[in-house]
mmCIF file with all atom_site columns, C-alpha atoms in Angstrom:
data_model
loop_
_atom_site.group_PDB
_atom_site.id
_atom_site.type_symbol
_atom_site.label_atom_id
_atom_site.label_alt_id
_atom_site.label_comp_id
_atom_site.label_asym_id
_atom_site.label_entity_id
_atom_site.label_seq_id
_atom_site.pdbx_PDB_ins_code
_atom_site.Cartn_x
_atom_site.Cartn_y
_atom_site.Cartn_z
_atom_site.occupancy
_atom_site.B_iso_or_equiv
_atom_site.pdbx_formal_charge
_atom_site.auth_seq_id
_atom_site.auth_comp_id
_atom_site.auth_asym_id
_atom_site.auth_atom_id
_atom_site.pdbx_PDB_model_num
ATOM 1   C CA . UNK A 1 1   ? 0.000  0.000   0.000   1.00 0.00 ? 23  UNK A CA 1
ATOM 2   C CA . UNK A 1 2   ? 1.285  3.437   -0.894  1.00 0.00 ? 24  UNK A CA 1
ATOM 3   C CA . UNK A 1 3   ? 1.443  5.553   2.234   1.00 0.00 ? 25  UNK A CA 1
ATOM 4   C CA . UNK A 1 4   ? 1.314  9.370   2.429   1.00 0.00 ? 26  UNK A CA 1
ATOM 5   C CA . UNK A 1 5   ? 4.633  11.092  3.018   1.00 0.00 ? 27  UNK A CA 1
ATOM 6   C CA . UNK A 1 6   ? 4.547  13.554  5.893   1.00 0.00 ? 28  UNK A CA 1
ATOM 7   C CA . UNK A 1 7   ? 5.544  17.065  4.881   1.00 0.00 ? 29  UNK A CA 1
ATOM 8   C CA . UNK A 1 8   ? 7.714  19.541  6.786   1.00 0.00 ? 30  UNK A CA 1
ATOM 9   C CA . UNK A 1 9   ? 5.835  20.916  9.793   1.00 0.00 ? 31  UNK A CA 1
ATOM 10  C CA . UNK A 1 10  ? 4.464  17.546  10.896  1.00 0.00 ? 32  UNK A CA 1
ATOM 11  C CA . UNK A 1 11  ? 5.545  17.034  14.546  1.00 0.00 ? 33  UNK A CA 1
ATOM 12  C CA . UNK A 1 12  ? 6.596  13.394  13.972  1.00 0.00 ? 34  UNK A CA 1
ATOM 13  C CA . UNK A 1 13  ? 9.451  14.650  11.762  1.00 0.00 ? 35  UNK A CA 1
ATOM 14  C CA . UNK A 1 14  ? 11.053 16.363  14.769  1.00 0.00 ? 36  UNK A CA 1
ATOM 15  C CA . UNK A 1 15  ? 10.718 13.512  17.289  1.00 0.00 ? 37  UNK A CA 1
ATOM 16  C CA . UNK A 1 16  ? 13.489 11.080  18.206  1.00 0.00 ? 38  UNK A CA 1
ATOM 17  C CA . UNK A 1 17  ? 12.343 7.670   16.959  1.00 0.00 ? 39  UNK A CA 1
ATOM 18  C CA . UNK A 1 18  ? 12.281 4.551   19.143  1.00 0.00 ? 40  UNK A CA 1
ATOM 19  C CA . UNK A 1 19  ? 14.080 1.253   18.565  1.00 0.00 ? 41  UNK A CA 1
ATOM 20  C CA . UNK A 1 20  ? 11.782 -1.662  17.759  1.00 0.00 ? 42  UNK A CA 1
ATOM 21  C CA . UNK A 1 21  ? 11.789 -5.390  18.544  1.00 0.00 ? 43  UNK A CA 1
ATOM 22  C CA . UNK A 1 22  ? 11.046 -8.373  16.285  1.00 0.00 ? 44  UNK A CA 1
ATOM 23  C CA . UNK A 1 23  ? 7.476  -8.459  17.623  1.00 0.00 ? 45  UNK A CA 1
ATOM 24  C CA . UNK A 1 24  ? 6.661  -5.007  16.235  1.00 0.00 ? 46  UNK A CA 1
ATOM 25  C CA . UNK A 1 25  ? 3.138  -5.378  14.757  1.00 0.00 ? 47  UNK A CA 1
ATOM 26  C CA . UNK A 1 26  ? 3.033  -6.193  11.044  1.00 0.00 ? 48  UNK A CA 1
ATOM 27  C CA . UNK A 1 27  ? 6.661  -5.176  10.490  1.00 0.00 ? 49  UNK A CA 1
ATOM 28  C CA . UNK A 1 28  ? 7.045  -7.114  7.231   1.00 0.00 ? 50  UNK A CA 1
ATOM 29  C CA . UNK A 1 29  ? 3.963  -5.434  5.772   1.00 0.00 ? 51  UNK A CA 1
ATOM 30  C CA . UNK A 1 30  ? 5.186  -2.020  6.915   1.00 0.00 ? 52  UNK A CA 1
ATOM 31  C CA . UNK A 1 31  ? 8.539  -2.573  5.194   1.00 0.00 ? 53  UNK A CA 1
ATOM 32  C CA . UNK A 1 32  ? 6.749  -3.712  2.014   1.00 0.00 ? 54  UNK A CA 1
ATOM 33  C CA . UNK A 1 33  ? 4.553  -0.592  2.150   1.00 0.00 ? 55  UNK A CA 1
ATOM 34  C CA . UNK A 1 34  ? 7.625  1.594   2.600   1.00 0.00 ? 56  UNK A CA 1
ATOM 35  C CA . UNK A 1 35  ? 9.256  0.030   -0.483  1.00 0.00 ? 57  UNK A CA 1
ATOM 36  C CA . UNK A 1 36  ? 6.100  0.652   -2.497  1.00 0.00 ? 58  UNK A CA 1
ATOM 37  C CA . UNK A 1 37  ? 5.840  4.236   -1.220  1.00 0.00 ? 59  UNK A CA 1
ATOM 38  C CA . UNK A 1 38  ? 9.506  4.896   -2.008  1.00 0.00 ? 60  UNK A CA 1
ATOM 39  C CA . UNK A 1 39  ? 9.137  3.575   -5.554  1.00 0.00 ? 61  UNK A CA 1
ATOM 40  C CA . UNK A 1 40  ? 5.988  5.636   -6.155  1.00 0.00 ? 62  UNK A CA 1
ATOM 41  C CA . UNK A 1 41  ? 7.674  8.824   -4.942  1.00 0.00 ? 63  UNK A CA 1
ATOM 42  C CA . UNK A 1 42  ? 10.823 8.117   -6.975  1.00 0.00 ? 64  UNK A CA 1
ATOM 43  C CA . UNK A 1 43  ? 13.101 8.583   -3.974  1.00 0.00 ? 65  UNK A CA 1
ATOM 44  C CA . UNK A 1 44  ? 16.181 6.653   -2.909  1.00 0.00 ? 66  UNK A CA 1
ATOM 45  C CA . UNK A 1 45  ? 15.518 6.569   0.829   1.00 0.00 ? 67  UNK A CA 1
ATOM 46  C CA . UNK A 1 46  ? 12.584 6.702   3.197   1.00 0.00 ? 68  UNK A CA 1
ATOM 47  C CA . UNK A 1 47  ? 12.562 6.821   7.002   1.00 0.00 ? 69  UNK A CA 1
ATOM 48  C CA . UNK A 1 48  ? 9.589  5.683   9.090   1.00 0.00 ? 70  UNK A CA 1
ATOM 49  C CA . UNK A 1 49  ? 8.955  9.168   10.561  1.00 0.00 ? 71  UNK A CA 1
ATOM 50  C CA . UNK A 1 50  ? 8.299  10.328  6.995   1.00 0.00 ? 72  UNK A CA 1
ATOM 51  C CA . UNK A 1 51  ? 5.245  8.057   6.951   1.00 0.00 ? 73  UNK A CA 1
ATOM 52  C CA . UNK A 1 52  ? 4.156  9.062   10.446  1.00 0.00 ? 74  UNK A CA 1
ATOM 53  C CA . UNK A 1 53  ? 5.821  6.279   12.452  1.00 0.00 ? 75  UNK A CA 1
ATOM 54  C CA . UNK A 1 54  ? 8.273  7.330   15.160  1.00 0.00 ? 76  UNK A CA 1
ATOM 55  C CA . UNK A 1 55  ? 10.340 4.136   14.919  1.00 0.00 ? 77  UNK A CA 1
ATOM 56  C CA . UNK A 1 56  ? 13.921 3.471   13.821  1.00 0.00 ? 78  UNK A CA 1
ATOM 57  C CA . UNK A 1 57  ? 13.300 1.977   10.378  1.00 0.00 ? 79  UNK A CA 1
ATOM 58  C CA . UNK A 1 58  ? 14.734 3.101   7.036   1.00 0.00 ? 80  UNK A CA 1
ATOM 59  C CA . UNK A 1 59  ? 14.646 1.689   3.507   1.00 0.00 ? 81  UNK A CA 1
ATOM 60  C CA . UNK A 1 60  ? 17.291 2.661   0.946   1.00 0.00 ? 82  UNK A CA 1
ATOM 61  C CA . UNK A 1 61  ? 17.237 1.758   -2.755  1.00 0.00 ? 83  UNK A CA 1
ATOM 62  C CA . UNK A 1 62  ? 20.384 2.788   -4.612  1.00 0.00 ? 84  UNK A CA 1
ATOM 63  C CA . UNK A 1 63  ? 19.714 0.395   -7.489  1.00 0.00 ? 85  UNK A CA 1
ATOM 64  C CA . UNK A 1 64  ? 17.698 3.228   -9.066  1.00 0.00 ? 86  UNK A CA 1
ATOM 65  C CA . UNK A 1 65  ? 20.941 5.203   -9.559  1.00 0.00 ? 87  UNK A CA 1
ATOM 66  C CA . UNK A 1 66  ? 23.058 2.211   -10.647 1.00 0.00 ? 88  UNK A CA 1
ATOM 67  C CA . UNK A 1 67  ? 23.260 3.444   -14.224 1.00 0.00 ? 89  UNK A CA 1
ATOM 68  C CA . UNK A 1 68  ? 25.406 6.328   -12.965 1.00 0.00 ? 90  UNK A CA 1
ATOM 69  C CA . UNK A 1 69  ? 26.832 4.416   -9.972  1.00 0.00 ? 91  UNK A CA 1
ATOM 70  C CA . UNK A 1 70  ? 27.286 0.770   -11.066 1.00 0.00 ? 92  UNK A CA 1
ATOM 71  C CA . UNK A 1 71  ? 28.680 -0.149  -7.634  1.00 0.00 ? 93  UNK A CA 1
ATOM 72  C CA . UNK A 1 72  ? 25.126 0.166   -6.278  1.00 0.00 ? 94  UNK A CA 1
ATOM 73  C CA . UNK A 1 73  ? 23.558 -2.289  -8.741  1.00 0.00 ? 95  UNK A CA 1
ATOM 74  C CA . UNK A 1 74  ? 21.062 -4.360  -6.743  1.00 0.00 ? 96  UNK A CA 1
ATOM 75  C CA . UNK A 1 75  ? 21.519 -2.320  -3.541  1.00 0.00 ? 97  UNK A CA 1
ATOM 76  C CA . UNK A 1 76  ? 18.148 -2.338  -1.825  1.00 0.00 ? 98  UNK A CA 1
ATOM 77  C CA . UNK A 1 77  ? 18.165 -2.687  1.926   1.00 0.00 ? 99  UNK A CA 1
ATOM 78  C CA . UNK A 1 78  ? 16.038 -2.143  5.018   1.00 0.00 ? 100 UNK A CA 1
ATOM 79  C CA . UNK A 1 79  ? 17.790 -0.856  8.148   1.00 0.00 ? 101 UNK A CA 1
ATOM 80  C CA . UNK A 1 80  ? 16.168 -1.600  11.505  1.00 0.00 ? 102 UNK A CA 1
ATOM 81  C CA . UNK A 1 81  ? 17.307 0.284   14.612  1.00 0.00 ? 103 UNK A CA 1
ATOM 82  C CA . UNK A 1 82  ? 20.168 2.029   12.790  1.00 0.00 ? 104 UNK A CA 1
ATOM 83  C CA . UNK A 1 83  ? 22.514 4.262   14.726  1.00 0.00 ? 105 UNK A CA 1
ATOM 84  C CA . UNK A 1 84  ? 25.546 6.237   13.627  1.00 0.00 ? 106 UNK A CA 1
ATOM 85  C CA . UNK A 1 85  ? 28.215 5.358   16.167  1.00 0.00 ? 107 UNK A CA 1
ATOM 86  C CA . UNK A 1 86  ? 30.908 7.674   14.839  1.00 0.00 ? 108 UNK A CA 1
ATOM 87  C CA . UNK A 1 87  ? 31.538 10.127  12.022  1.00 0.00 ? 109 UNK A CA 1
ATOM 88  C CA . UNK A 1 88  ? 35.032 10.381  10.567  1.00 0.00 ? 110 UNK A CA 1
ATOM 89  C CA . UNK A 1 89  ? 35.370 14.120  9.937   1.00 0.00 ? 111 UNK A CA 1
ATOM 90  C CA . UNK A 1 90  ? 38.770 13.696  8.253   1.00 0.00 ? 112 UNK A CA 1
ATOM 91  C CA . UNK A 1 91  ? 37.155 14.043  4.823   1.00 0.00 ? 113 UNK A CA 1
ATOM 92  C CA . UNK A 1 92  ? 33.915 15.819  4.025   1.00 0.00 ? 114 UNK A CA 1
ATOM 93  C CA . UNK A 1 93  ? 31.968 16.334  0.845   1.00 0.00 ? 115 UNK A CA 1
ATOM 94  C CA . UNK A 1 94  ? 29.521 19.035  -0.216  1.00 0.00 ? 116 UNK A CA 1
ATOM 95  C CA . UNK A 1 95  ? 26.587 17.848  -2.287  1.00 0.00 ? 117 UNK A CA 1
ATOM 96  C CA . UNK A 1 96  ? 23.051 18.963  -3.038  1.00 0.00 ? 118 UNK A CA 1
ATOM 97  C CA . UNK A 1 97  ? 20.320 17.158  -1.119  1.00 0.00 ? 119 UNK A CA 1
ATOM 98  C CA . UNK A 1 98  ? 16.566 17.076  -1.383  1.00 0.00 ? 120 UNK A CA 1
ATOM 99  C CA . UNK A 1 99  ? 13.942 15.290  0.675   1.00 0.00 ? 121 UNK A CA 1
ATOM 100 C CA . UNK A 1 100 ? 10.522 13.783  0.026   1.00 0.00 ? 122 UNK A CA 1
ATOM 101 C CA . UNK A 1 101 ? 9.276  15.658  3.115   1.00 0.00 ? 123 UNK A CA 1
ATOM 102 C CA . UNK A 1 102 ? 10.553 18.963  1.685   1.00 0.00 ? 124 UNK A CA 1
ATOM 103 C CA . UNK A 1 103 ? 9.278  18.959  -1.915  1.00 0.00 ? 125 UNK A CA 1
ATOM 104 C CA . UNK A 1 104 ? 11.043 21.365  -4.296  1.00 0.00 ? 126 UNK A CA 1
ATOM 105 C CA . UNK A 1 105 ? 13.726 22.338  -1.761  1.00 0.00 ? 127 UNK A CA 1
ATOM 106 C CA . UNK A 1 106 ? 17.335 21.453  -2.551  1.00 0.00 ? 128 UNK A CA 1
ATOM 107 C CA . UNK A 1 107 ? 20.394 22.748  -0.715  1.00 0.00 ? 129 UNK A CA 1
ATOM 108 C CA . UNK A 1 108 ? 24.090 21.976  -0.547  1.00 0.00 ? 130 UNK A CA 1
ATOM 109 C CA . UNK A 1 109 ? 25.003 20.044  2.593   1.00 0.00 ? 131 UNK A CA 1
ATOM 110 C CA . UNK A 1 110 ? 28.456 19.194  3.945   1.00 0.00 ? 132 UNK A CA 1
ATOM 111 C CA . UNK A 1 111 ? 28.767 15.697  5.417   1.00 0.00 ? 133 UNK A CA 1
ATOM 112 C CA . UNK A 1 112 ? 31.589 13.334  6.396   1.00 0.00 ? 134 UNK A CA 1
ATOM 113 C CA . UNK A 1 113 ? 32.386 10.805  3.666   1.00 0.00 ? 135 UNK A CA 1
ATOM 114 C CA . UNK A 1 114 ? 32.890 7.951   6.149   1.00 0.00 ? 136 UNK A CA 1
ATOM 115 C CA . UNK A 1 115 ? 30.698 6.831   9.055   1.00 0.00 ? 137 UNK A CA 1
ATOM 116 C CA . UNK A 1 116 ? 30.547 3.926   11.503  1.00 0.00 ? 138 UNK A CA 1
ATOM 117 C CA . UNK A 1 117 ? 27.018 2.480   11.685  1.00 0.00 ? 139 UNK A CA 1
ATOM 118 C CA . UNK A 1 118 ? 25.205 -0.260  13.554  1.00 0.00 ? 140 UNK A CA 1
ATOM 119 C CA . UNK A 1 119 ? 21.837 -1.663  12.522  1.00 0.00 ? 141 UNK A CA 1
ATOM 120 C CA . UNK A 1 120 ? 19.793 -4.824  12.205  1.00 0.00 ? 142 UNK A CA 1
ATOM 121 C CA . UNK A 1 121 ? 18.500 -6.350  8.994   1.00 0.00 ? 143 UNK A CA 1
ATOM 122 C CA . UNK A 1 122 ? 15.004 -7.716  8.437   1.00 0.00 ? 144 UNK A CA 1
ATOM 123 C CA . UNK A 1 123 ? 15.925 -10.900 10.334  1.00 0.00 ? 145 UNK A CA 1
ATOM 124 C CA . UNK A 1 124 ? 17.205 -8.722  13.222  1.00 0.00 ? 146 UNK A CA 1
ATOM 125 C CA . UNK A 1 125 ? 20.764 -9.883  12.537  1.00 0.00 ? 147 UNK A CA 1
ATOM 126 C CA . UNK A 1 126 ? 23.099 -7.179  13.862  1.00 0.00 ? 148 UNK A CA 1
ATOM 127 C CA . UNK A 1 127 ? 25.537 -5.366  11.547  1.00 0.00 ? 149 UNK A CA 1
ATOM 128 C CA . UNK A 1 128 ? 28.420 -3.108  12.517  1.00 0.00 ? 150 UNK A CA 1
ATOM 129 C CA . UNK A 1 129 ? 30.561 -1.508  9.822   1.00 0.00 ? 151 UNK A CA 1
ATOM 130 C CA . UNK A 1 130 ? 32.199 1.566   8.386   1.00 0.00 ? 152 UNK A CA 1
ATOM 131 C CA . UNK A 1 131 ? 30.407 2.974   5.334   1.00 0.00 ? 153 UNK A CA 1
ATOM 132 C CA . UNK A 1 132 ? 31.984 5.325   2.798   1.00 0.00 ? 154 UNK A CA 1
ATOM 133 C CA . UNK A 1 133 ? 31.036 7.455   -0.170  1.00 0.00 ? 155 UNK A CA 1
ATOM 134 C CA . UNK A 1 134 ? 27.568 8.175   -1.470  1.00 0.00 ? 156 UNK A CA 1
ATOM 135 C CA . UNK A 1 135 ? 25.937 5.502   0.695   1.00 0.00 ? 157 UNK A CA 1
ATOM 136 C CA . UNK A 1 136 ? 27.377 7.230   3.780   1.00 0.00 ? 158 UNK A CA 1
ATOM 137 C CA . UNK A 1 137 ? 25.690 10.485  2.679   1.00 0.00 ? 159 UNK A CA 1
ATOM 138 C CA . UNK A 1 138 ? 22.340 8.771   2.089   1.00 0.00 ? 160 UNK A CA 1
ATOM 139 C CA . UNK A 1 139 ? 22.517 6.973   5.436   1.00 0.00 ? 161 UNK A CA 1
ATOM 140 C CA . UNK A 1 140 ? 23.306 10.212  7.278   1.00 0.00 ? 162 UNK A CA 1
ATOM 141 C CA . UNK A 1 141 ? 20.379 11.944  5.551   1.00 0.00 ? 163 UNK A CA 1
ATOM 142 C CA . UNK A 1 142 ? 17.918 9.143   6.326   1.00 0.00 ? 164 UNK A CA 1
ATOM 143 C CA . UNK A 1 143 ? 19.196 8.378   9.832   1.00 0.00 ? 165 UNK A CA 1
ATOM 144 C CA . UNK A 1 144 ? 18.904 12.106  10.654  1.00 0.00 ? 166 UNK A CA 1
ATOM 145 C CA . UNK A 1 145 ? 15.128 11.641  10.315  1.00 0.00 ? 167 UNK A CA 1
ATOM 146 C CA . UNK A 1 146 ? 15.272 9.090   13.127  1.00 0.00 ? 168 UNK A CA 1
ATOM 147 C CA . UNK A 1 147 ? 16.811 11.684  15.427  1.00 0.00 ? 169 UNK A CA 1
ATOM 148 C CA . UNK A 1 148 ? 14.315 14.425  14.566  1.00 0.00 ? 170 UNK A CA 1
ATOM 149 C CA . UNK A 1 149 ? 16.637 16.223  12.153  1.00 0.00 ? 171 UNK A CA 1
ATOM 150 C CA . UNK A 1 150 ? 16.352 17.189  8.499   1.00 0.00 ? 172 UNK A CA 1
ATOM 151 C CA . UNK A 1 151 ? 18.948 18.199  5.933   1.00 0.00 ? 173 UNK A CA 1
ATOM 152 C CA . UNK A 1 152 ? 17.970 21.859  6.281   1.00 0.00 ? 174 UNK A CA 1
ATOM 153 C CA . UNK A 1 153 ? 19.345 21.712  9.828   1.00 0.00 ? 175 UNK A CA 1
ATOM 154 C CA . UNK A 1 154 ? 22.812 21.402  8.261   1.00 0.00 ? 176 UNK A CA 1
ATOM 155 C CA . UNK A 1 155 ? 22.681 24.545  6.129   1.00 0.00 ? 177 UNK A CA 1
ATOM 156 C CA . UNK A 1 156 ? 23.893 27.998  7.103   1.00 0.00 ? 178 UNK A CA 1
ATOM 157 C CA . UNK A 1 157 ? 21.581 30.458  8.879   1.00 0.00 ? 179 UNK A CA 1
ATOM 158 C CA . UNK A 1 158 ? 21.724 32.651  5.760   1.00 0.00 ? 180 UNK A CA 1
ATOM 159 C CA . UNK A 1 159 ? 20.585 29.820  3.456   1.00 0.00 ? 181 UNK A CA 1
ATOM 160 C CA . UNK A 1 160 ? 17.893 28.923  5.982   1.00 0.00 ? 182 UNK A CA 1
ATOM 161 C CA . UNK A 1 161 ? 16.653 32.531  5.946   1.00 0.00 ? 183 UNK A CA 1
ATOM 162 C CA . UNK A 1 162 ? 16.594 32.476  2.135   1.00 0.00 ? 184 UNK A CA 1
ATOM 163 C CA . UNK A 1 163 ? 14.293 29.427  2.064   1.00 0.00 ? 185 UNK A CA 1
ATOM 164 C CA . UNK A 1 164 ? 12.096 30.591  4.963   1.00 0.00 ? 186 UNK A CA 1
ATOM 165 C CA . UNK A 1 165 ? 9.162  31.455  2.676   1.00 0.00 ? 187 UNK A CA 1
ATOM 166 C CA . UNK A 1 166 ? 9.363  28.025  0.997   1.00 0.00 ? 188 UNK A CA 1
ATOM 167 C CA . UNK A 1 167 ? 9.309  26.313  4.401   1.00 0.00 ? 189 UNK A CA 1
ATOM 168 C CA . UNK A 1 168 ? 6.346  28.419  5.478   1.00 0.00 ? 190 UNK A CA 1
ATOM 169 C CA . UNK A 1 169 ? 4.509  27.459  2.280   1.00 0.00 ? 191 UNK A CA 1
ATOM 170 C CA . UNK A 1 170 ? 5.056  23.773  3.101   1.00 0.00 ? 192 UNK A CA 1
ATOM 171 C CA . UNK A 1 171 ? 3.596  24.196  6.590   1.00 0.00 ? 193 UNK A CA 1
ATOM 172 C CA . UNK A 1 172 ? 0.579  25.893  5.021   1.00 0.00 ? 194 UNK A CA 1
ATOM 173 C CA . UNK A 1 173 ? 0.043  23.099  2.497   1.00 0.00 ? 195 UNK A CA 1
ATOM 174 C CA . UNK A 1 174 ? 1.056  25.264  -0.457  1.00 0.00 ? 196 UNK A CA 1
ATOM 175 C CA . UNK A 1 175 ? 3.170  22.891  -2.551  1.00 0.00 ? 197 UNK A CA 1
ATOM 176 C CA . UNK A 1 176 ? 2.872  20.511  -5.476  1.00 0.00 ? 198 UNK A CA 1
ATOM 177 C CA . UNK A 1 177 ? 4.449  17.110  -5.862  1.00 0.00 ? 199 UNK A CA 1
ATOM 178 C CA . UNK A 1 178 ? 3.691  13.913  -7.726  1.00 0.00 ? 200 UNK A CA 1
ATOM 179 C CA . UNK A 1 179 ? 3.186  11.614  -4.741  1.00 0.00 ? 201 UNK A CA 1
ATOM 180 C CA . UNK A 1 180 ? 0.710  11.164  -1.916  1.00 0.00 ? 202 UNK A CA 1
ATOM 181 C CA . UNK A 1 181 ? 1.415  13.475  1.048   1.00 0.00 ? 203 UNK A CA 1
ATOM 182 C CA . UNK A 1 182 ? 0.095  14.477  4.432   1.00 0.00 ? 204 UNK A CA 1
ATOM 183 C CA . UNK A 1 183 ? 0.477  18.172  5.191   1.00 0.00 ? 205 UNK A CA 1
ATOM 184 C CA . UNK A 1 184 ? 0.007  19.952  8.483   1.00 0.00 ? 206 UNK A CA 1
ATOM 185 C CA . UNK A 1 185 ? -3.602 20.862  9.145   1.00 0.00 ? 207 UNK A CA 1
ATOM 186 C CA . UNK A 1 186 ? -3.884 24.429  10.369  1.00 0.00 ? 208 UNK A CA 1
#
């Protein structure tokens, strides 16, 4: 089932999400719905808070960019209870980011190119590894959602001021996008 994506201004997007256990109700169906929602919205990552669930669950599909990044051919993974343990600030990269919860807003964000992450897969098998490159950027973006942060929190105060009217429009439901959304009711 395609779920609505919560738009900037929804309180769930600013909450710290909770870890879940294997007995979380209908987890497999939720993950399937998140994959379907992600495909419909043409994104590469989706965090549970973006569909109104304050739980630590993320799906990432980099196969959709494998034509430009062949190393991600077939990369499609769910991350349960992910946490960034450490960021290696030795090398950083500046790249433009967008977000399904912030339609039509794109800004340059500086992030470390290497991070240490821990998570569980769909069988709740634990994983602990260092991730580099583009996947590290995507993970940081998506895992930020689990801690109540968004990519706009990483831009300068000046850039934030420049997009203030766009953010206000989102909170007022004045936006257009090609996927199902849930805006703030005012």
